[in-house]
Short mmCIF file of C-alpha atoms in Angstrom, two decimals:
data_model
loop_
_atom_site.label_atom_id
_atom_site.label_comp_id
_atom_site.label_asym_id
_atom_site.label_seq_id
_atom_site.Cartn_x
_atom_site.Cartn_y
_atom_site.Cartn_z
CA MET A 1 -15.13 -19.32 4.64
CA SER A 2 -14.94 -20.81 8.03
CA LYS A 3 -17.28 -24.02 8.13
CA ASN A 4 -18.13 -23.58 11.73
CA LEU A 5 -18.88 -19.87 11.84
CA GLY A 6 -19.74 -18.99 8.07
CA VAL A 7 -17.51 -15.88 8.77
CA LEU A 8 -13.88 -15.71 7.78
CA ARG A 9 -11.84 -15.14 10.99
CA TRP A 10 -8.66 -12.92 10.45
CA GLY A 11 -5.49 -12.79 12.52
CA ILE A 12 -3.19 -9.68 12.53
CA ILE A 13 0.54 -10.23 12.79
CA GLY A 14 1.75 -6.71 13.98
CA CYS A 15 -0.91 -4.66 15.59
CA GLY A 16 0.79 -1.65 15.75
CA ASN A 17 -0.28 1.92 14.98
CA VAL A 18 -1.15 1.45 11.40
CA THR A 19 -3.68 -1.10 12.57
CA GLU A 20 -5.51 1.07 15.31
CA VAL A 21 -7.78 3.27 13.15
CA LYS A 22 -6.41 2.72 9.50
CA SER A 23 -6.84 -0.79 8.98
CA GLY A 24 -7.67 -3.12 11.82
CA PRO A 25 -11.27 -2.18 12.76
CA ALA A 26 -12.27 -2.69 8.90
CA TYR A 27 -12.11 -6.40 9.42
CA ASN A 28 -14.84 -6.33 12.21
CA LEU A 29 -16.91 -3.92 10.09
CA THR A 30 -16.82 -6.02 7.01
CA GLU A 31 -19.79 -8.33 6.85
CA GLY A 32 -18.64 -11.99 6.90
CA PHE A 33 -15.33 -10.97 8.32
CA GLU A 34 -14.19 -11.09 12.00
CA LEU A 35 -10.96 -10.05 13.55
CA HIS A 36 -10.17 -13.13 15.81
CA GLY A 37 -6.69 -12.85 16.72
CA VAL A 38 -3.67 -10.26 17.25
CA MET A 39 -0.08 -10.49 17.71
CA ARG A 40 2.71 -8.21 18.80
CA ARG A 41 6.05 -8.65 20.11
CA ASN A 42 5.13 -6.73 23.08
CA LEU A 43 2.54 -9.24 25.00
CA GLU A 44 1.11 -6.34 26.96
CA LYS A 45 0.48 -4.11 24.11
CA ALA A 46 -1.10 -6.96 22.25
CA GLN A 47 -3.43 -7.81 25.10
CA ASP A 48 -4.30 -4.01 25.40
CA TYR A 49 -5.13 -3.76 21.66
CA ALA A 50 -7.24 -7.00 21.77
CA LYS A 51 -9.26 -5.53 24.88
CA ARG A 52 -9.94 -2.10 23.08
CA HIS A 53 -10.94 -3.60 19.71
CA GLN A 54 -12.78 -6.48 21.27
CA VAL A 55 -10.57 -9.39 19.73
CA PRO A 56 -10.86 -12.89 21.42
CA PHE A 57 -7.17 -13.78 21.20
CA SER A 58 -3.88 -12.09 21.64
CA THR A 59 -0.17 -13.22 21.70
CA ASP A 60 3.38 -12.33 21.08
CA ASN A 61 3.78 -15.31 19.02
CA ALA A 62 3.20 -15.05 15.48
CA SER A 63 3.08 -18.78 14.95
CA GLU A 64 -0.03 -18.85 17.40
CA ILE A 65 -1.81 -16.65 15.07
CA ILE A 66 -0.49 -18.44 11.59
CA GLU A 67 -1.17 -21.82 12.88
CA ASN A 68 -4.25 -21.26 14.88
CA PRO A 69 -7.28 -23.63 13.67
CA ASN A 70 -9.68 -20.81 14.70
CA ILE A 71 -7.98 -18.33 12.33
CA ASP A 72 -8.87 -18.69 8.61
CA ALA A 73 -6.80 -15.80 7.01
CA ILE A 74 -3.98 -13.43 8.11
CA TYR A 75 -3.13 -9.61 7.72
CA ILE A 76 0.63 -9.08 7.86
CA ALA A 77 1.18 -5.64 9.34
CA THR A 78 4.82 -5.66 10.35
CA PRO A 79 7.55 -3.69 8.78
CA PRO A 80 8.70 -4.81 5.42
CA ASP A 81 11.90 -6.68 6.28
CA THR A 82 9.66 -9.41 7.90
CA HIS A 83 6.89 -9.58 5.29
CA LYS A 84 8.78 -12.42 3.57
CA PHE A 85 9.47 -14.43 6.73
CA TYR A 86 5.82 -14.36 7.81
CA GLY A 87 4.42 -14.44 4.46
CA LEU A 88 6.20 -17.91 3.42
CA GLN A 89 4.79 -19.15 6.85
CA VAL A 90 1.31 -18.22 6.02
CA ALA A 91 1.62 -19.73 2.47
CA LYS A 92 2.84 -22.94 4.10
CA ALA A 93 -0.08 -23.04 6.48
CA GLY A 94 -2.38 -22.50 3.34
CA LYS A 95 -4.20 -19.42 4.36
CA PRO A 96 -5.18 -16.27 2.54
CA CYS A 97 -3.12 -13.38 3.21
CA CYS A 98 -3.06 -9.51 2.97
CA ILE A 99 0.42 -8.07 3.27
CA GLU A 100 1.05 -4.36 4.19
CA LYS A 101 2.94 -2.30 1.23
CA PRO A 102 5.38 -2.46 0.12
CA MET A 103 4.92 -5.98 -0.37
CA ALA A 104 8.75 -6.45 0.64
CA PRO A 105 11.83 -4.51 0.96
CA ASN A 106 13.00 -5.71 -2.78
CA TYR A 107 11.81 -7.22 -5.84
CA ASN A 108 13.43 -10.69 -5.29
CA ASP A 109 11.54 -11.13 -1.88
CA SER A 110 8.42 -9.91 -3.31
CA LEU A 111 8.92 -12.70 -5.91
CA GLU A 112 9.52 -15.35 -3.46
CA ILE A 113 6.23 -14.48 -1.39
CA TYR A 114 4.13 -14.38 -4.67
CA GLN A 115 5.52 -17.72 -5.85
CA ALA A 116 4.83 -19.24 -2.66
CA PHE A 117 1.04 -18.37 -2.78
CA GLN A 118 0.88 -18.99 -6.56
CA LYS A 119 2.17 -22.58 -5.86
CA LYS A 120 -0.53 -23.33 -3.55
CA LYS A 121 -3.26 -21.36 -5.49
CA LEU A 122 -4.02 -19.23 -2.31
CA PRO A 123 -5.37 -15.78 -2.58
CA LEU A 124 -2.81 -13.06 -1.76
CA PHE A 125 -3.59 -9.16 -1.43
CA ILE A 126 -1.35 -6.23 -0.94
CA ALA A 127 -2.63 -3.25 1.10
CA TYR A 128 -2.37 -0.69 -1.65
CA TYR A 129 -5.83 0.37 -0.42
CA ARG A 130 -5.83 3.51 -2.81
CA ARG A 131 -6.96 1.33 -5.75
CA SER A 132 -10.55 0.76 -3.89
CA LEU A 133 -10.85 4.40 -2.57
CA PRO A 134 -13.67 6.51 -4.06
CA ARG A 135 -11.50 9.61 -5.16
CA PHE A 136 -9.26 7.58 -7.09
CA LEU A 137 -11.99 5.49 -8.53
CA GLU A 138 -13.52 8.71 -9.85
CA VAL A 139 -10.12 9.78 -11.50
CA LYS A 140 -10.03 6.27 -13.28
CA GLU A 141 -13.69 7.07 -14.41
CA TRP A 142 -12.63 10.24 -15.84
CA LEU A 143 -9.82 8.51 -17.80
CA ASP A 144 -12.05 5.65 -18.76
CA ASN A 145 -14.70 8.19 -20.20
CA GLY A 146 -11.97 9.64 -22.43
CA TYR A 147 -12.41 13.34 -21.01
CA ILE A 148 -8.65 14.19 -21.48
CA GLY A 149 -8.34 11.93 -24.72
CA ALA A 150 -5.32 9.85 -24.90
CA VAL A 151 -2.97 10.11 -21.85
CA ARG A 152 0.50 11.21 -22.72
CA HIS A 153 2.43 11.95 -19.54
CA VAL A 154 2.15 11.58 -15.94
CA ARG A 155 3.99 13.71 -13.31
CA TRP A 156 4.28 13.62 -9.65
CA TYR A 157 6.21 15.77 -7.05
CA LYS A 158 6.19 14.84 -3.59
CA SER A 159 8.23 16.52 -0.88
CA ARG A 160 8.13 17.34 2.77
CA SER A 161 10.73 18.62 5.26
CA ALA A 162 12.72 16.63 7.59
CA SER A 163 10.51 15.62 10.60
CA PRO A 164 11.52 16.38 14.24
CA MET A 165 12.35 12.38 14.30
CA ASP A 166 14.65 12.76 11.43
CA LEU A 167 16.50 15.55 13.05
CA SER A 168 16.60 14.00 16.42
CA GLY A 169 18.50 10.81 15.23
CA GLU A 170 15.76 8.85 16.93
CA TYR A 171 15.65 5.36 15.34
CA ASN A 172 12.78 4.88 12.81
CA TRP A 173 12.66 1.67 10.90
CA ARG A 174 11.07 3.55 7.83
CA THR A 175 14.47 5.34 7.21
CA ASP A 176 16.73 2.39 8.14
CA LYS A 177 18.33 1.14 4.87
CA ARG A 178 18.46 -2.54 6.07
CA ILE A 179 14.59 -2.54 6.23
CA ALA A 180 13.68 0.09 3.57
CA ALA A 181 16.51 1.18 1.37
CA GLY A 182 14.37 3.97 -0.21
CA GLY A 183 13.49 5.37 3.02
CA TYR A 184 10.14 7.29 2.84
CA PHE A 185 10.16 6.50 -1.02
CA ASP A 186 9.47 2.94 -0.06
CA ASP A 187 6.67 4.14 2.46
CA LEU A 188 5.06 6.63 0.53
CA ALA A 189 6.02 6.75 -3.22
CA SER A 190 5.19 3.03 -3.46
CA HIS A 191 1.50 4.16 -3.07
CA GLY A 192 1.65 6.57 -6.15
CA LEU A 193 3.67 4.22 -8.42
CA ASP A 194 1.19 1.46 -7.66
CA LEU A 195 -1.81 3.88 -8.40
CA PHE A 196 -0.35 4.96 -11.60
CA THR A 197 -0.25 1.30 -12.86
CA PHE A 198 -3.95 1.04 -11.62
CA LEU A 199 -4.98 3.97 -13.59
CA LEU A 200 -2.71 3.79 -16.72
CA GLY A 201 -1.68 0.21 -16.98
CA ALA A 202 1.62 -1.73 -16.38
CA ILE A 203 4.94 -0.08 -16.57
CA LYS A 204 7.48 -1.79 -19.17
CA ASP A 205 10.51 0.05 -18.07
CA ALA A 206 11.70 2.42 -15.56
CA SER A 207 15.05 4.23 -14.21
CA GLY A 208 16.19 6.73 -11.83
CA PHE A 209 18.65 8.22 -9.20
CA ALA A 210 18.92 7.77 -5.37
CA ILE A 211 21.03 9.56 -3.10
CA ASN A 212 21.30 10.73 0.78
CA GLN A 213 21.42 14.59 0.83
CA GLN A 214 20.95 15.26 4.29
CA GLY A 215 22.95 12.64 6.11
CA LEU A 216 20.14 12.40 8.66
CA TYR A 217 19.68 8.56 8.47
CA SER A 218 20.93 5.57 6.32
CA ALA A 219 18.32 5.31 3.81
CA TYR A 220 18.02 7.50 0.51
CA ASP A 221 15.94 10.86 0.98
CA ALA A 222 16.09 12.22 -2.73
CA ILE A 223 14.92 10.21 -5.46
CA THR A 224 14.06 11.03 -9.16
CA GLY A 225 12.54 8.36 -11.58
CA SER A 226 11.17 8.11 -15.00
CA TRP A 227 9.17 5.38 -16.62
CA ILE A 228 7.20 4.34 -19.52
CA HIS A 229 3.72 2.55 -19.51
CA GLU A 230 3.04 -0.46 -21.77
CA ASN A 231 0.62 1.79 -23.68
CA GLY A 232 3.23 4.52 -24.30
CA THR A 233 2.17 7.20 -21.66
CA THR A 234 5.68 8.47 -20.24
CA GLY A 235 6.07 9.38 -16.48
CA GLU A 236 8.28 11.16 -14.14
CA GLY A 237 8.68 11.65 -10.40
CA SER A 238 10.56 13.43 -7.90
CA TRP A 239 10.45 12.62 -3.97
CA VAL A 240 12.44 15.03 -1.88
CA PHE A 241 12.25 14.40 1.98
CA GLY A 242 14.52 17.48 2.74
CA ALA A 243 12.76 20.35 1.31
CA GLN A 244 11.39 23.52 2.86
CA GLU A 245 7.68 22.90 2.10
CA ARG A 246 5.43 19.85 1.86
CA GLU A 247 4.00 19.34 -1.53
CA ASP A 248 2.00 16.49 -3.34
CA LYS A 249 1.16 17.18 -6.86
CA VAL A 250 0.19 14.94 -9.57
CA GLU A 251 -0.61 16.04 -13.26
CA LEU A 252 -2.03 13.49 -15.99
CA PHE A 253 -1.70 15.22 -19.11
CA GLY A 254 -3.70 14.06 -22.10
CA SER A 255 -4.60 15.08 -25.74
CA LYS A 256 -7.60 16.89 -24.77
CA GLY A 257 -7.08 18.02 -21.13
CA VAL A 258 -5.34 17.42 -17.82
CA ILE A 259 -6.40 15.94 -14.46
CA ARG A 260 -4.85 16.95 -11.20
CA PHE A 261 -4.79 15.48 -7.77
CA SER A 262 -2.59 14.42 -4.62
CA VAL A 263 -1.68 10.79 -3.87
CA LEU A 264 -1.09 11.19 -0.09
CA ASP A 265 -3.11 14.47 0.52
CA GLU A 266 -6.86 14.95 0.36
CA LEU A 267 -6.87 17.92 -2.23
CA PRO A 268 -9.51 18.08 -4.49
CA ILE A 269 -9.29 16.23 -7.84
CA GLU A 270 -9.56 18.53 -10.72
CA LEU A 271 -10.49 17.85 -14.38
CA GLN A 272 -9.93 20.39 -17.17
CA SER A 273 -10.74 19.35 -20.73
CA GLU A 274 -12.28 20.34 -23.92
CA THR A 275 -15.79 18.80 -22.76
CA LYS A 276 -15.71 18.92 -19.05
CA ASN A 277 -14.41 20.89 -16.12
CA GLU A 278 -14.90 19.74 -12.61
CA SER A 279 -13.31 19.97 -9.07
CA LEU A 280 -14.39 17.46 -6.52
CA SER A 281 -13.62 17.10 -2.85
CA ILE A 282 -13.91 13.42 -1.91
CA ALA A 283 -13.04 12.52 1.52
CA HIS A 284 -11.49 9.29 2.72
CA PRO A 285 -13.35 7.03 5.05
CA LYS A 286 -12.47 6.93 8.83
CA HIS A 287 -10.87 3.50 8.23
CA LEU A 288 -8.75 4.00 5.20
CA HIS A 289 -8.64 0.22 4.46
CA GLN A 290 -12.65 -0.30 4.52
CA TYR A 291 -12.98 -0.47 0.78
CA HIS A 292 -9.96 -2.57 0.33
CA VAL A 293 -11.05 -5.02 2.92
CA ALA A 294 -14.62 -5.04 1.46
CA ASN A 295 -13.24 -5.82 -1.94
CA MET A 296 -11.43 -8.75 -0.41
CA LYS A 297 -14.58 -10.23 0.84
CA LYS A 298 -16.23 -9.88 -2.61
CA HIS A 299 -12.96 -11.51 -4.26
CA LEU A 300 -13.12 -14.53 -1.88
CA ASN A 301 -16.70 -14.91 -2.58
CA GLY A 302 -15.95 -15.27 -6.25
CA GLY A 303 -17.02 -13.34 -9.49
CA PHE A 304 -14.77 -10.39 -8.50
CA VAL A 305 -11.12 -9.54 -8.90
CA HIS A 306 -9.49 -7.50 -6.20
CA PRO A 307 -7.57 -4.27 -7.68
CA SER A 308 -4.65 -5.12 -5.52
CA THR A 309 -3.26 -8.51 -5.63
CA GLY A 310 0.18 -10.10 -5.39
CA ALA A 311 0.60 -9.86 -9.02
CA SER A 312 -0.12 -6.27 -8.96
CA GLY A 313 2.07 -5.78 -5.85
CA LEU A 314 4.99 -7.73 -7.28
CA HIS A 315 4.97 -5.55 -10.43
CA THR A 316 5.11 -2.21 -7.92
CA SER A 317 8.14 -3.88 -6.17
CA TRP A 318 9.66 -4.18 -9.68
CA VAL A 319 9.09 -0.63 -10.74
CA MET A 320 10.39 0.55 -7.31
CA ASP A 321 13.85 -1.46 -7.45
CA LYS A 322 14.20 -0.36 -11.27
CA ILE A 323 14.05 3.26 -9.92
CA LEU A 324 16.24 2.66 -7.26
CA GLY A 325 18.71 1.03 -9.52
CA THR A 326 19.03 -2.35 -7.63
CA ILE A 327 17.77 -4.29 -10.51
#
């Protein structure tokens, strides 16, 4: 914690759209945290963000955030291809860090980031905030209570049609294979794969197929994968980003029942079992990172381990690369 203020002062590298409502405000709303500085390559936009969010300092130079003596911790919210570049600088500066998901575009870069923070014994968090959301904690409670018995299999189907941006040919870093080889798989499927390891434990092996069916951009747009958790639960996933309809459906099949939910949508979570039947609608908070950020505060205070750390984020990067066939 800051010795002078008794508050941990955060700086954001990359105060773009994701930080406007989803994540940025959570830092000021968490007791004991303060958003003190923001950086964006466009200085005018950085200054505008700072003015609207009551942030004291803004810049277009990341070093002025990372090396700022008035900033104690860093949130990296840039596209994945720069996560390692900035992450290694933060580790060198000796500051706690939260990195947007995915941790990096590939497992090897993720490993390098992880090792840099491990070497200095610095806290590292990855923004897989679903591990802290109430709707998924309820699913975890159902599993922990044994309502569906032993989990035998998990199945996830995620589809959507090509977006107007996809069809227009307009540049989108999310579908640029140099930044995200898996395209929307990297951006969206990473959430679910990470969530499954939170709910069911680590994955010991995975494989898959990845192709580009539409030719609208350079990244993959259709991926299928299968995996097995260390506890013996098998899994399968299909991610299709050129289908007619949007769908997001997860099914957890157990020896005594089934749980159904969506990873990215807010459909009700459903439990059907021999002993309990329930359907719950649990809304997300306005600022999706609210509980994730609050849990970082608890972790840094001691006596609590955050559910999404560098170690868990590294494991998710490994699973993704296994499905994409890059390792």
